[in-house]
Structures are given as C-alpha cells and as structure tokens.
PDB file of C-alpha atoms in Angstrom:
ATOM      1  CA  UNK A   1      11.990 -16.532  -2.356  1.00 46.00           C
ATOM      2  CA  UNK A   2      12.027 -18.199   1.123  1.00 57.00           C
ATOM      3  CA  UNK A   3      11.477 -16.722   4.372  1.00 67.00           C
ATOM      4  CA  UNK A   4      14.462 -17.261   6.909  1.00 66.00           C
ATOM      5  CA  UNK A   5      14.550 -15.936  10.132  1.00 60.00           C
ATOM      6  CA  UNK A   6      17.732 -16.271  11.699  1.00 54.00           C
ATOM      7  CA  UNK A   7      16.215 -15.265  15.167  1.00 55.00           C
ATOM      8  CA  UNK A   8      17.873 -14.301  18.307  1.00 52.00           C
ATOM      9  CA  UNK A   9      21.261 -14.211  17.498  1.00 62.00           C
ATOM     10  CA  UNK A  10      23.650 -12.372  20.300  1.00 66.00           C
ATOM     11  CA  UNK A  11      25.796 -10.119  18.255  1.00 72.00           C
ATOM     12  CA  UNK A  12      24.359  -8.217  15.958  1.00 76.00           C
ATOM     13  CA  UNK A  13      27.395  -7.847  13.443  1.00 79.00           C
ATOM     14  CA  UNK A  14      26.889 -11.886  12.906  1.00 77.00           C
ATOM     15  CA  UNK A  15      23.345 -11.362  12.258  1.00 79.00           C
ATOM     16  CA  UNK A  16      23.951  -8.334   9.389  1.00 84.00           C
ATOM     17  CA  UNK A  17      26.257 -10.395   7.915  1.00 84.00           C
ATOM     18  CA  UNK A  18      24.117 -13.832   7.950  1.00 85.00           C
ATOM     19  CA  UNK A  19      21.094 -11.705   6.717  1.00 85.00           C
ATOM     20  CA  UNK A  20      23.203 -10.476   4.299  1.00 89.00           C
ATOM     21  CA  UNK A  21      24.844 -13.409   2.813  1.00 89.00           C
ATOM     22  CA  UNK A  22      21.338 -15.134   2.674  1.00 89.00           C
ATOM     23  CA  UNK A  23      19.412 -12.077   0.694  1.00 89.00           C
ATOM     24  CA  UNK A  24      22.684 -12.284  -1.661  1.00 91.00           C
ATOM     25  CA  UNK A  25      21.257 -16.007  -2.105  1.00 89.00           C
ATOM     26  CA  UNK A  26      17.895 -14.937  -2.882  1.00 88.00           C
ATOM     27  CA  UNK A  27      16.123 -15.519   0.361  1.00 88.00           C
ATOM     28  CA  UNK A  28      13.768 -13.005   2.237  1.00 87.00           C
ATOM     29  CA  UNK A  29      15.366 -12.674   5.900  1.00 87.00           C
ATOM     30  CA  UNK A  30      13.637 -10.937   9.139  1.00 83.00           C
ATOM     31  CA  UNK A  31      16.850 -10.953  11.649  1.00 76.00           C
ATOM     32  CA  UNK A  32      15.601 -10.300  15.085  1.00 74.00           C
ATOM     33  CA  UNK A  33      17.592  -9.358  18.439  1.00 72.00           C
ATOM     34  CA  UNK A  34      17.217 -11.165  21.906  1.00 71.00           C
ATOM     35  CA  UNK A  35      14.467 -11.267  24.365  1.00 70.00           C
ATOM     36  CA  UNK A  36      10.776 -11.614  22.630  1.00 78.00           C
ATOM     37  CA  UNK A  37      11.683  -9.997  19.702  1.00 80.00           C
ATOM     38  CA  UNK A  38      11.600 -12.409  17.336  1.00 81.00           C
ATOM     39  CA  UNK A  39       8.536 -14.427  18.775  1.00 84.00           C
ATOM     40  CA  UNK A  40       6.187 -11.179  18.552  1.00 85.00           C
ATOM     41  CA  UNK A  41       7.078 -10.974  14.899  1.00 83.00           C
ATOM     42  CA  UNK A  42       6.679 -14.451  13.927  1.00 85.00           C
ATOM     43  CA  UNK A  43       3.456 -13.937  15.914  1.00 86.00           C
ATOM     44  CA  UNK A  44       2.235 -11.341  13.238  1.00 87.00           C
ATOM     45  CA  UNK A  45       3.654 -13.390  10.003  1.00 85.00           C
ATOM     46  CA  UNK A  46       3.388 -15.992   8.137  1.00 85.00           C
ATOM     47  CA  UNK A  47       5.608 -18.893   9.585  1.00 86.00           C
ATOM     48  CA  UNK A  48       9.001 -18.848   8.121  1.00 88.00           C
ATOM     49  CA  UNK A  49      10.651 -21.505   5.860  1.00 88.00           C
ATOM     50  CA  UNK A  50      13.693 -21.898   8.068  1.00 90.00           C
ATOM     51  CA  UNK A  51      14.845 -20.453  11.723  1.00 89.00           C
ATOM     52  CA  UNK A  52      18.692 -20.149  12.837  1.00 88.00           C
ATOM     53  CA  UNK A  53      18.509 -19.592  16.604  1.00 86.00           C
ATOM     54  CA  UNK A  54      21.872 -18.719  18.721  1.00 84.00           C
ATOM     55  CA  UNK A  55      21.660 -21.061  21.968  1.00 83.00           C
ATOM     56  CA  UNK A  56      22.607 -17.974  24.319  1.00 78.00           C
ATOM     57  CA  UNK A  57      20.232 -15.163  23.559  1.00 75.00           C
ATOM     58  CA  UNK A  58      19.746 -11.966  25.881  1.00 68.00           C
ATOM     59  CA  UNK A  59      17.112 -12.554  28.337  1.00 75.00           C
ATOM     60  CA  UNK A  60      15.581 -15.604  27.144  1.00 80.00           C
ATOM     61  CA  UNK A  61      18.016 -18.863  26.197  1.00 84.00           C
ATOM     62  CA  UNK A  62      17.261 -21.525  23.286  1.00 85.00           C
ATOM     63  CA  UNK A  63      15.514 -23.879  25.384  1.00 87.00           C
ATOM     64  CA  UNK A  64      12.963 -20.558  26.769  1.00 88.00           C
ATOM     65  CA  UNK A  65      12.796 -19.298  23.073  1.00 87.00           C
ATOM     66  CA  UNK A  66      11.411 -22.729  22.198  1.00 88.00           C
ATOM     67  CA  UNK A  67       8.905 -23.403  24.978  1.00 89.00           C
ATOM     68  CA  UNK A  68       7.181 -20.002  23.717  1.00 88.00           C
ATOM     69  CA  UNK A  69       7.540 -21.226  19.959  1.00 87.00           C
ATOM     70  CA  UNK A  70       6.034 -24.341  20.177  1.00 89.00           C
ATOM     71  CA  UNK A  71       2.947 -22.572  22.133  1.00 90.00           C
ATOM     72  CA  UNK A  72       2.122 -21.545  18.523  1.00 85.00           C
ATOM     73  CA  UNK A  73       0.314 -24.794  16.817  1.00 85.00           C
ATOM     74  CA  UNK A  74       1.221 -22.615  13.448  1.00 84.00           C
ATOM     75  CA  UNK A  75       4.942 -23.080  14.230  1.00 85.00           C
ATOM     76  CA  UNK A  76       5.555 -26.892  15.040  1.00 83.00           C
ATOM     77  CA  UNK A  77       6.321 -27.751  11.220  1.00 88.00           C
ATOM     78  CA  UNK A  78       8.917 -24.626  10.650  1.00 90.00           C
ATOM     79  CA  UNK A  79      12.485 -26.173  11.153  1.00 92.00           C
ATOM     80  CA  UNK A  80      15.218 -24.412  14.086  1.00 91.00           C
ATOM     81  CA  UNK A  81      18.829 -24.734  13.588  1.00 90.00           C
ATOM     82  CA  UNK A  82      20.483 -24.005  16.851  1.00 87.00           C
ATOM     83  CA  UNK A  83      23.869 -21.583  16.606  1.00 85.00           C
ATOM     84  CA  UNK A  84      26.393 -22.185  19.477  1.00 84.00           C
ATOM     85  CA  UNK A  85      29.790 -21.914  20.514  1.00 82.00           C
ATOM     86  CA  UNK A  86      29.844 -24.750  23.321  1.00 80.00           C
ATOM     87  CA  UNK A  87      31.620 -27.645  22.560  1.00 81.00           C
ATOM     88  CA  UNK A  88      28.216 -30.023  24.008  1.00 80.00           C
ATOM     89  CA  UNK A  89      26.383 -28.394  20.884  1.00 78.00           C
ATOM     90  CA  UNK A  90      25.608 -32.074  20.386  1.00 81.00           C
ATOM     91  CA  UNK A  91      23.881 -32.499  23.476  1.00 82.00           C
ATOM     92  CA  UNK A  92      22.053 -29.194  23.624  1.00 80.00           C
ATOM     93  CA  UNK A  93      20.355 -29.973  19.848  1.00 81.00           C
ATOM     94  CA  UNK A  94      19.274 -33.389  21.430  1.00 83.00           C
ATOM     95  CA  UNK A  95      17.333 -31.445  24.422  1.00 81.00           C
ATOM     96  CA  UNK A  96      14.855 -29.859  22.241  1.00 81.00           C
ATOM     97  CA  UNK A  97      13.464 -29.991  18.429  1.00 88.00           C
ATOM     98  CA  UNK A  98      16.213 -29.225  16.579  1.00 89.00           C
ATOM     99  CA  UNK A  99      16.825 -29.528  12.683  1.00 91.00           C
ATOM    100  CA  UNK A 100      20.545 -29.723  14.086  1.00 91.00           C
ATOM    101  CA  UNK A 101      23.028 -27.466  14.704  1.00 90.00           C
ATOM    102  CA  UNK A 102      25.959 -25.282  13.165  1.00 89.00           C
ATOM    103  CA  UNK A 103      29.331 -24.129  15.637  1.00 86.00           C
ATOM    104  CA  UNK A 104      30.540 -20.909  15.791  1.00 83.00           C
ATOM    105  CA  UNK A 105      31.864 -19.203  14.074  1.00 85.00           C
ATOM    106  CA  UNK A 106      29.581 -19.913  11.594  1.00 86.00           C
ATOM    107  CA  UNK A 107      30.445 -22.014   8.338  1.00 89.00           C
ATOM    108  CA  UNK A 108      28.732 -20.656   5.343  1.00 90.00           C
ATOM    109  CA  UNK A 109      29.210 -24.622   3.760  1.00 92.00           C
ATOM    110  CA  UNK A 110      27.086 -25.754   6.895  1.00 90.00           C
ATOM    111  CA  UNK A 111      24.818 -22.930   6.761  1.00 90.00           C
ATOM    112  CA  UNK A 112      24.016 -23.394   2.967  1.00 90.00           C
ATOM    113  CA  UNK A 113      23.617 -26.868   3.659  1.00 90.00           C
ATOM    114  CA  UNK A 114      20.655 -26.697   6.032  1.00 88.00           C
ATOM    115  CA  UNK A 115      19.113 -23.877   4.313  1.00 90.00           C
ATOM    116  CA  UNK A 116      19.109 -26.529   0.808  1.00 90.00           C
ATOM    117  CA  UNK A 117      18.152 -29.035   2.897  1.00 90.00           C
ATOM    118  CA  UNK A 118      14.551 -27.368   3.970  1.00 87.00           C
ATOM    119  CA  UNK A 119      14.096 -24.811   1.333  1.00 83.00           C
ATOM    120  CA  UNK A 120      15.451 -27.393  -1.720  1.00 74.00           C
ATOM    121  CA  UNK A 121      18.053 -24.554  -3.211  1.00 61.00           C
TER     122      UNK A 121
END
C-alpha cells in the first residue's frame, strides 16, 4: 500500500472523494485542509509516496506550501502534483518542483496516471 497525501486541497467534498477513490485503489491516503495542516503532519510521518497539492490553498498558496516543504531535506525526493483551475496551470507547474499538473475538475484518467507513474500500479 502507498502513502498519498493529497494535501491542501480547497474544498473539502473534492478531497473525500479523491481520498476515497484512491483507498478504493488500494492506497493509504492522509487528506489534509489548508494552512499548515498538512506540513505538521508530514512533519511527524514518514514521507509520502505521492502529494496532490491544489495551487490556491487557504492561508498559504502552492508556491508558500512548497518553500516550507522543501525546508525538510526528508521531503525533496517525494513527488507534488499541483491541482488548479487556472488556465496558466502550465506556467505555474514550471515555477516550482512539480511532477506536473492535473486541471480541475479533476480527471480520474490523469489522476491514475501520475499516481502509476510514481507508485508503479
């Protein structure tokens, strides 16, 4: 079973149903709110396999989310799949260390496809 966090996500609804959809799979999912939430768990755990991150996040944005993240030397290996509605999604994955990115809503192909293409299932 792999760890996925799909951190941060704005609307909690999405987030039950993505953590949802991914345990139906098989995979062990922490689902976090906004703010520091997530970054205090992954703190006290093991890092993750996989991390789906919505760009616009209550107080603390993508680009904020990842300049605490990448204070952690454990975390610089585990892969971040931005989540985002804006049409420069292409852009915004280049500004930072991004596996890549999925558009909203969310398309359980491209979903499945990055979580194969880190986890191998």
């Amino acid at each position: 079973m792999s760890r996925i966090v799909p951190s941060a996500w704005d609307d909690p609804d999405v987030r039950d149903a993505l953590r949802d959809t991914l345990e139906d799979r098989g995979h062990e999912v922490y689902d976090a709110g906004g703010g520091t939430e997530p970054l205090a768990w992954l703190r006290s755990h093991p890092p993750p396999a996989l991390i789906f991150l919505d760009w616009n996040i209550a107080s603390m944005n993508a680009p904020q989310f990842m300049d605490e993240f990448l204070k952690e030397g454990a975390f610089a290996s585990v892969p971040v799949v931005l989540i985002t509605a804006d049409m420069h999604a292409k852009q915004k994955v280049r500004s930072g260390p991004y596996l890549g990115f999925i558009s909203k809503p969310v398309d359980l192909d491209a979903l499945f496809k990055f979580v194969g293409s880190v986890i191998g299932c």
